[in-house]
């Protein structure tokens, strides 16, 4: 019986750690969310507000709710910006009717 409390404590800690790991926003998550936008971000063209690209933009915005999550998303977007058209990227949230609290630009300070 003395092992039961230790086992329950370990189980609770494992669940908490797993939940924290699952909740982390990674550059892979940012990239996969915006993958349907790749053609638009590099060449331009039409963006369908209810289409897969905008669904990815909305999904990313929904996932990045806290300041650290938004900072991480910002850093990932800046790292990816070398292969996309910055002016197209800055207008994408508006085209998808998604409001974000910062501008998408290479000069954006992600630490704020």
CSV table of N, CA and C in Angstrom, one decimal:
chain,number,residue,atom,x,y,z
A,1,UNK,N,0.8,-1.2,0.0
A,1,UNK,CA,0.0,0.0,0.0
A,1,UNK,C,0.9,1.3,0.0
A,2,UNK,N,2.1,1.2,0.6
A,2,UNK,CA,2.9,2.4,0.6
A,2,UNK,C,3.3,2.8,-0.8
A,3,UNK,N,3.3,1.9,-1.7
A,3,UNK,CA,3.7,2.3,-3.1
A,3,UNK,C,2.6,3.0,-3.8
A,4,UNK,N,1.4,2.9,-3.4
A,4,UNK,CA,0.3,3.5,-4.1
A,4,UNK,C,0.4,5.0,-4.2
A,5,UNK,N,0.7,5.7,-3.1
A,5,UNK,CA,0.8,7.2,-3.2
A,5,UNK,C,2.0,7.6,-4.1
A,6,UNK,N,3.1,6.9,-4.1
A,6,UNK,CA,4.2,7.2,-4.9
A,6,UNK,C,3.8,7.0,-6.4
A,7,UNK,N,3.1,5.9,-6.7
A,7,UNK,CA,2.7,5.6,-8.0
A,7,UNK,C,1.7,6.7,-8.5
A,8,UNK,N,0.8,7.1,-7.7
A,8,UNK,CA,-0.2,8.1,-8.1
A,8,UNK,C,0.5,9.5,-8.3
A,9,UNK,N,1.5,9.8,-7.5
A,9,UNK,CA,2.3,11.0,-7.7
A,9,UNK,C,3.0,11.0,-9.0
A,10,UNK,N,3.7,9.9,-9.3
A,10,UNK,CA,4.4,9.8,-10.6
A,10,UNK,C,3.4,9.9,-11.8
A,11,UNK,N,2.3,9.2,-11.6
A,11,UNK,CA,1.3,9.3,-12.7
A,11,UNK,C,0.8,10.7,-13.0
A,12,UNK,N,0.5,11.4,-11.9
A,12,UNK,CA,0.0,12.8,-12.0
A,12,UNK,C,1.1,13.7,-12.7
A,13,UNK,N,2.4,13.5,-12.2
A,13,UNK,CA,3.5,14.3,-12.8
A,13,UNK,C,3.7,14.0,-14.3
A,14,UNK,N,3.6,12.7,-14.6
A,14,UNK,CA,3.7,12.3,-16.0
A,14,UNK,C,2.6,12.9,-16.9
A,15,UNK,N,1.4,12.9,-16.4
A,15,UNK,CA,0.3,13.5,-17.2
A,15,UNK,C,0.5,15.0,-17.3
A,16,UNK,N,1.0,15.7,-16.3
A,16,UNK,CA,1.2,17.1,-16.3
A,16,UNK,C,2.3,17.5,-17.3
A,17,UNK,N,3.4,16.7,-17.3
A,17,UNK,CA,4.5,16.9,-18.2
A,17,UNK,C,4.1,16.7,-19.6
A,18,UNK,N,3.3,15.6,-19.8
A,18,UNK,CA,2.9,15.3,-21.2
A,18,UNK,C,1.9,16.4,-21.7
A,19,UNK,N,1.1,17.0,-20.9
A,19,UNK,CA,0.2,18.0,-21.3
A,19,UNK,C,1.0,19.3,-21.6
A,20,UNK,N,2.0,19.6,-20.9
A,20,UNK,CA,2.9,20.7,-21.2
A,20,UNK,C,3.6,20.6,-22.5
A,21,UNK,N,4.1,19.4,-22.8
A,21,UNK,CA,4.8,19.1,-24.0
A,21,UNK,C,3.9,19.2,-25.2
A,22,UNK,N,2.7,18.7,-25.1
A,22,UNK,CA,1.7,18.8,-26.1
A,22,UNK,C,1.3,20.2,-26.4
A,23,UNK,N,1.3,21.1,-25.4
A,23,UNK,CA,0.8,22.4,-25.6
A,23,UNK,C,1.8,23.3,-26.2
A,24,UNK,N,3.1,22.9,-26.2
A,24,UNK,CA,4.2,23.7,-26.7
A,24,UNK,C,4.0,24.0,-28.2
A,25,UNK,N,4.2,25.3,-28.6
A,25,UNK,CA,4.1,25.7,-30.0
A,25,UNK,C,5.5,25.7,-30.6
A,26,UNK,N,5.7,24.8,-31.6
A,26,UNK,CA,7.0,24.7,-32.2
A,26,UNK,C,7.0,25.3,-33.6
A,27,UNK,N,8.1,25.5,-34.2
A,27,UNK,CA,8.2,26.0,-35.5
A,27,UNK,C,7.6,25.0,-36.5
A,28,UNK,N,7.7,23.7,-36.2
A,28,UNK,CA,7.1,22.7,-37.0
A,28,UNK,C,5.6,22.9,-37.1
A,29,UNK,N,5.0,23.2,-35.9
A,29,UNK,CA,3.5,23.5,-35.9
A,29,UNK,C,3.2,24.7,-36.7
A,30,UNK,N,4.0,25.7,-36.5
A,30,UNK,CA,3.7,27.0,-37.3
A,30,UNK,C,3.8,26.7,-38.8
A,31,UNK,N,4.9,26.0,-39.2
A,31,UNK,CA,5.1,25.7,-40.6
A,31,UNK,C,3.9,24.8,-41.2
A,32,UNK,N,3.5,23.8,-40.4
A,32,UNK,CA,2.5,22.9,-40.9
A,32,UNK,C,1.2,23.7,-41.0
A,33,UNK,N,0.9,24.6,-40.1
A,33,UNK,CA,-0.3,25.4,-40.1
A,33,UNK,C,-0.4,26.3,-41.3
A,34,UNK,N,0.8,26.8,-41.7
A,34,UNK,CA,0.8,27.7,-42.8
A,34,UNK,C,1.2,27.1,-44.2
A,35,UNK,N,1.4,25.8,-44.2
A,35,UNK,CA,1.8,25.1,-45.4
A,35,UNK,C,0.8,25.3,-46.5
A,36,UNK,N,-0.5,25.3,-46.3
A,36,UNK,CA,-1.4,25.6,-47.4
A,36,UNK,C,-1.3,27.0,-48.0
A,37,UNK,N,-0.5,27.9,-47.3
A,37,UNK,CA,-0.4,29.2,-47.8
A,37,UNK,C,0.9,29.4,-48.6
A,38,UNK,N,1.7,28.4,-48.7
A,38,UNK,CA,3.1,28.5,-49.3
A,38,UNK,C,3.1,29.1,-50.7
A,39,UNK,N,2.2,28.7,-51.6
A,39,UNK,CA,2.2,29.3,-52.9
A,39,UNK,C,1.8,30.8,-52.9
A,40,UNK,N,0.8,31.1,-52.1
A,40,UNK,CA,0.5,32.5,-52.0
A,40,UNK,C,1.6,33.3,-51.4
A,41,UNK,N,2.3,32.8,-50.4
A,41,UNK,CA,3.3,33.6,-49.7
A,41,UNK,C,4.6,33.8,-50.6
A,42,UNK,N,4.8,32.9,-51.5
A,42,UNK,CA,5.9,33.0,-52.4
A,42,UNK,C,5.6,33.7,-53.7
A,43,UNK,N,4.4,33.5,-54.3
A,43,UNK,CA,4.1,34.0,-55.6
A,43,UNK,C,2.9,34.9,-55.7
A,44,UNK,N,2.1,35.0,-54.6
A,44,UNK,CA,0.9,35.8,-54.6
A,44,UNK,C,-0.3,35.0,-55.2
A,45,UNK,N,-1.3,35.7,-55.5
A,45,UNK,CA,-2.5,35.1,-56.1
A,45,UNK,C,-3.7,35.3,-55.1
A,46,UNK,N,-4.7,34.5,-55.3
A,46,UNK,CA,-5.9,34.6,-54.5
A,46,UNK,C,-5.8,33.8,-53.2
A,47,UNK,N,-6.4,34.4,-52.2
A,47,UNK,CA,-6.6,33.7,-50.9
A,47,UNK,C,-8.1,33.6,-50.7
A,48,UNK,N,-8.6,32.4,-50.5
A,48,UNK,CA,-10.0,32.2,-50.3
A,48,UNK,C,-10.2,32.2,-48.8
A,49,UNK,N,-11.1,33.2,-48.3
A,49,UNK,CA,-11.3,33.3,-46.9
A,49,UNK,C,-11.7,32.0,-46.1
A,50,UNK,N,-12.4,31.2,-46.7
A,50,UNK,CA,-12.8,29.9,-46.0
A,50,UNK,C,-11.9,28.7,-46.4
A,51,UNK,N,-10.9,29.0,-47.2
A,51,UNK,CA,-10.1,27.9,-47.7
A,51,UNK,C,-9.0,27.4,-46.7
A,52,UNK,N,-8.2,26.4,-47.2
A,52,UNK,CA,-7.2,25.8,-46.3
A,52,UNK,C,-6.2,26.8,-45.8
A,53,UNK,N,-5.7,27.7,-46.6
A,53,UNK,CA,-4.7,28.7,-46.1
A,53,UNK,C,-5.3,29.5,-44.9
A,54,UNK,N,-6.5,30.0,-45.1
A,54,UNK,CA,-7.0,30.8,-44.0
A,54,UNK,C,-7.4,30.0,-42.8
A,55,UNK,N,-7.7,28.7,-43.0
A,55,UNK,CA,-8.0,27.8,-41.9
A,55,UNK,C,-6.7,27.6,-41.1
A,56,UNK,N,-5.6,27.5,-41.8
A,56,UNK,CA,-4.3,27.4,-41.1
A,56,UNK,C,-3.9,28.7,-40.4
A,57,UNK,N,-4.2,29.8,-40.9
A,57,UNK,CA,-3.9,31.1,-40.3
A,57,UNK,C,-4.7,31.2,-39.0
A,58,UNK,N,-6.0,30.9,-39.1
A,58,UNK,CA,-6.9,30.9,-37.9
A,58,UNK,C,-6.4,29.9,-36.9
A,59,UNK,N,-6.1,28.7,-37.3
A,59,UNK,CA,-5.6,27.7,-36.4
A,59,UNK,C,-4.4,28.2,-35.6
A,60,UNK,N,-3.4,28.7,-36.3
A,60,UNK,CA,-2.2,29.2,-35.7
A,60,UNK,C,-2.5,30.4,-34.7
A,61,UNK,N,-3.4,31.3,-35.1
A,61,UNK,CA,-3.8,32.3,-34.2
A,61,UNK,C,-4.5,31.8,-33.0
A,62,UNK,N,-5.3,30.8,-33.1
A,62,UNK,CA,-6.0,30.2,-32.0
A,62,UNK,C,-5.0,29.4,-31.1
A,63,UNK,N,-4.0,28.9,-31.6
A,63,UNK,CA,-3.0,28.2,-30.8
A,63,UNK,C,-2.1,29.1,-30.0
A,64,UNK,N,-1.8,30.3,-30.6
A,64,UNK,CA,-0.8,31.2,-30.0
A,64,UNK,C,-1.6,32.3,-29.2
A,65,UNK,N,-2.1,31.9,-28.0
A,65,UNK,CA,-2.9,32.9,-27.2
A,65,UNK,C,-2.1,33.6,-26.1
A,66,UNK,N,-1.0,33.0,-25.6
A,66,UNK,CA,-0.2,33.6,-24.5
A,66,UNK,C,0.9,34.4,-25.2
A,67,UNK,N,1.5,35.3,-24.4
A,67,UNK,CA,2.6,36.0,-24.9
A,67,UNK,C,3.8,35.1,-25.3
A,68,UNK,N,4.2,34.1,-24.5
A,68,UNK,CA,5.3,33.3,-24.9
A,68,UNK,C,5.0,32.5,-26.2
A,69,UNK,N,3.7,32.1,-26.4
A,69,UNK,CA,3.3,31.4,-27.6
A,69,UNK,C,3.4,32.3,-28.8
A,70,UNK,N,2.9,33.5,-28.6
A,70,UNK,CA,3.0,34.5,-29.8
A,70,UNK,C,4.4,34.9,-30.1
A,71,UNK,N,5.3,35.0,-29.1
A,71,UNK,CA,6.7,35.3,-29.3
A,71,UNK,C,7.3,34.1,-30.1
A,72,UNK,N,7.0,32.9,-29.7
A,72,UNK,CA,7.5,31.7,-30.4
A,72,UNK,C,7.1,31.7,-31.9
A,73,UNK,N,5.8,32.0,-32.1
A,73,UNK,CA,5.2,32.0,-33.5
A,73,UNK,C,5.9,33.1,-34.3
A,74,UNK,N,6.1,34.2,-33.7
A,74,UNK,CA,6.8,35.4,-34.3
A,74,UNK,C,8.2,35.0,-34.8
A,75,UNK,N,8.9,34.3,-33.9
A,75,UNK,CA,10.3,33.9,-34.2
A,75,UNK,C,10.3,32.9,-35.3
A,76,UNK,N,9.4,32.0,-35.3
A,76,UNK,CA,9.3,31.0,-36.4
A,76,UNK,C,8.9,31.6,-37.7
A,77,UNK,N,8.0,32.6,-37.7
A,77,UNK,CA,7.6,33.3,-38.9
A,77,UNK,C,8.8,34.1,-39.5
A,78,UNK,N,9.6,34.7,-38.6
A,78,UNK,CA,10.7,35.5,-39.0
A,78,UNK,C,11.8,34.6,-39.6
A,79,UNK,N,12.0,33.4,-39.0
A,79,UNK,CA,13.0,32.4,-39.6
A,79,UNK,C,12.5,32.0,-41.0
A,80,UNK,N,11.2,31.8,-41.2
A,80,UNK,CA,10.7,31.3,-42.4
A,80,UNK,C,10.6,32.4,-43.5
A,81,UNK,N,10.7,33.7,-43.0
A,81,UNK,CA,10.4,34.8,-43.9
A,81,UNK,C,11.5,35.0,-45.0
A,82,UNK,N,12.6,34.3,-44.9
A,82,UNK,CA,13.6,34.4,-45.9
A,82,UNK,C,13.2,33.8,-47.2
A,83,UNK,N,12.2,32.9,-47.2
A,83,UNK,CA,11.8,32.2,-48.4
A,83,UNK,C,10.4,32.7,-48.9
A,84,UNK,N,9.9,33.7,-48.3
A,84,UNK,CA,8.6,34.2,-48.7
A,84,UNK,C,8.6,35.7,-49.0
A,85,UNK,N,7.6,36.2,-49.6
A,85,UNK,CA,7.5,37.6,-49.9
A,85,UNK,C,6.9,38.3,-48.6
A,86,UNK,N,7.7,39.2,-48.0
A,86,UNK,CA,7.3,39.8,-46.7
A,86,UNK,C,6.0,40.6,-46.9
A,87,UNK,N,5.8,41.3,-48.0
A,87,UNK,CA,4.6,42.1,-48.1
A,87,UNK,C,3.4,41.3,-48.3
A,88,UNK,N,3.5,40.1,-48.9
A,88,UNK,CA,2.4,39.2,-49.0
A,88,UNK,C,2.1,38.6,-47.6
A,89,UNK,N,3.1,38.3,-46.8
A,89,UNK,CA,3.0,37.7,-45.5
A,89,UNK,C,2.3,38.7,-44.5
A,90,UNK,N,2.6,40.0,-44.7
A,90,UNK,CA,2.1,41.0,-43.8
A,90,UNK,C,0.6,41.2,-44.0
A,91,UNK,N,0.1,41.0,-45.2
A,91,UNK,CA,-1.3,41.2,-45.5
A,91,UNK,C,-2.2,39.9,-45.4
A,92,UNK,N,-1.5,38.8,-45.1
A,92,UNK,CA,-2.3,37.5,-45.0
A,92,UNK,C,-3.3,37.5,-43.9
A,93,UNK,N,-3.0,37.9,-42.7
A,93,UNK,CA,-4.1,37.9,-41.7
A,93,UNK,C,-5.3,38.6,-42.1
A,94,UNK,N,-5.1,39.8,-42.6
A,94,UNK,CA,-6.3,40.6,-43.1
A,94,UNK,C,-7.1,40.0,-44.1
A,95,UNK,N,-6.4,39.3,-45.1
A,95,UNK,CA,-7.1,38.6,-46.2
A,95,UNK,C,-7.9,37.4,-45.6
A,96,UNK,N,-7.5,36.9,-44.5
A,96,UNK,CA,-8.2,35.8,-43.8
A,96,UNK,C,-9.2,36.3,-42.7
A,97,UNK,N,-9.3,37.6,-42.5
A,97,UNK,CA,-10.1,38.2,-41.5
A,97,UNK,C,-9.7,37.7,-40.1
A,98,UNK,N,-8.4,37.6,-39.9
A,98,UNK,CA,-7.9,37.3,-38.6
A,98,UNK,C,-7.1,38.5,-38.1
A,99,UNK,N,-7.4,38.9,-36.8
A,99,UNK,CA,-6.8,40.0,-36.2
A,99,UNK,C,-5.7,39.5,-35.3
A,100,UNK,N,-4.5,40.0,-35.5
A,100,UNK,CA,-3.3,39.7,-34.7
A,100,UNK,C,-2.8,41.0,-34.0
A,101,UNK,N,-2.2,40.9,-32.8
A,101,UNK,CA,-1.8,42.1,-32.1
A,101,UNK,C,-0.4,42.6,-32.5
A,102,UNK,N,0.1,42.2,-33.6
A,102,UNK,CA,1.4,42.7,-34.0
A,102,UNK,C,1.5,42.6,-35.5
A,103,UNK,N,2.4,43.4,-36.1
A,103,UNK,CA,2.5,43.4,-37.6
A,103,UNK,C,3.5,42.3,-38.0
A,104,UNK,N,3.3,41.7,-39.1
A,104,UNK,CA,4.2,40.7,-39.6
A,104,UNK,C,5.2,41.4,-40.5
A,105,UNK,N,6.4,41.5,-40.0
A,105,UNK,CA,7.5,42.2,-40.7
A,105,UNK,C,8.9,41.6,-40.2
A,106,UNK,N,9.8,41.8,-41.1
A,106,UNK,CA,11.2,41.3,-40.7
A,106,UNK,C,11.7,42.2,-39.5
A,107,UNK,N,11.2,43.4,-39.4
A,107,UNK,CA,11.7,44.3,-38.3
A,107,UNK,C,10.9,44.1,-37.0
A,108,UNK,N,9.9,43.3,-37.0
A,108,UNK,CA,9.1,43.1,-35.8
A,108,UNK,C,10.0,42.5,-34.7
A,109,UNK,N,9.9,43.1,-33.5
A,109,UNK,CA,10.7,42.6,-32.3
A,109,UNK,C,9.8,41.5,-31.6
A,110,UNK,N,10.2,40.3,-31.8
A,110,UNK,CA,9.4,39.2,-31.3
A,110,UNK,C,9.5,39.0,-29.7
A,111,UNK,N,10.4,39.8,-29.1
A,111,UNK,CA,10.6,39.7,-27.7
A,111,UNK,C,9.7,40.6,-26.9
A,112,UNK,N,8.9,41.4,-27.6
A,112,UNK,CA,8.0,42.3,-26.9
A,112,UNK,C,6.6,41.7,-26.7
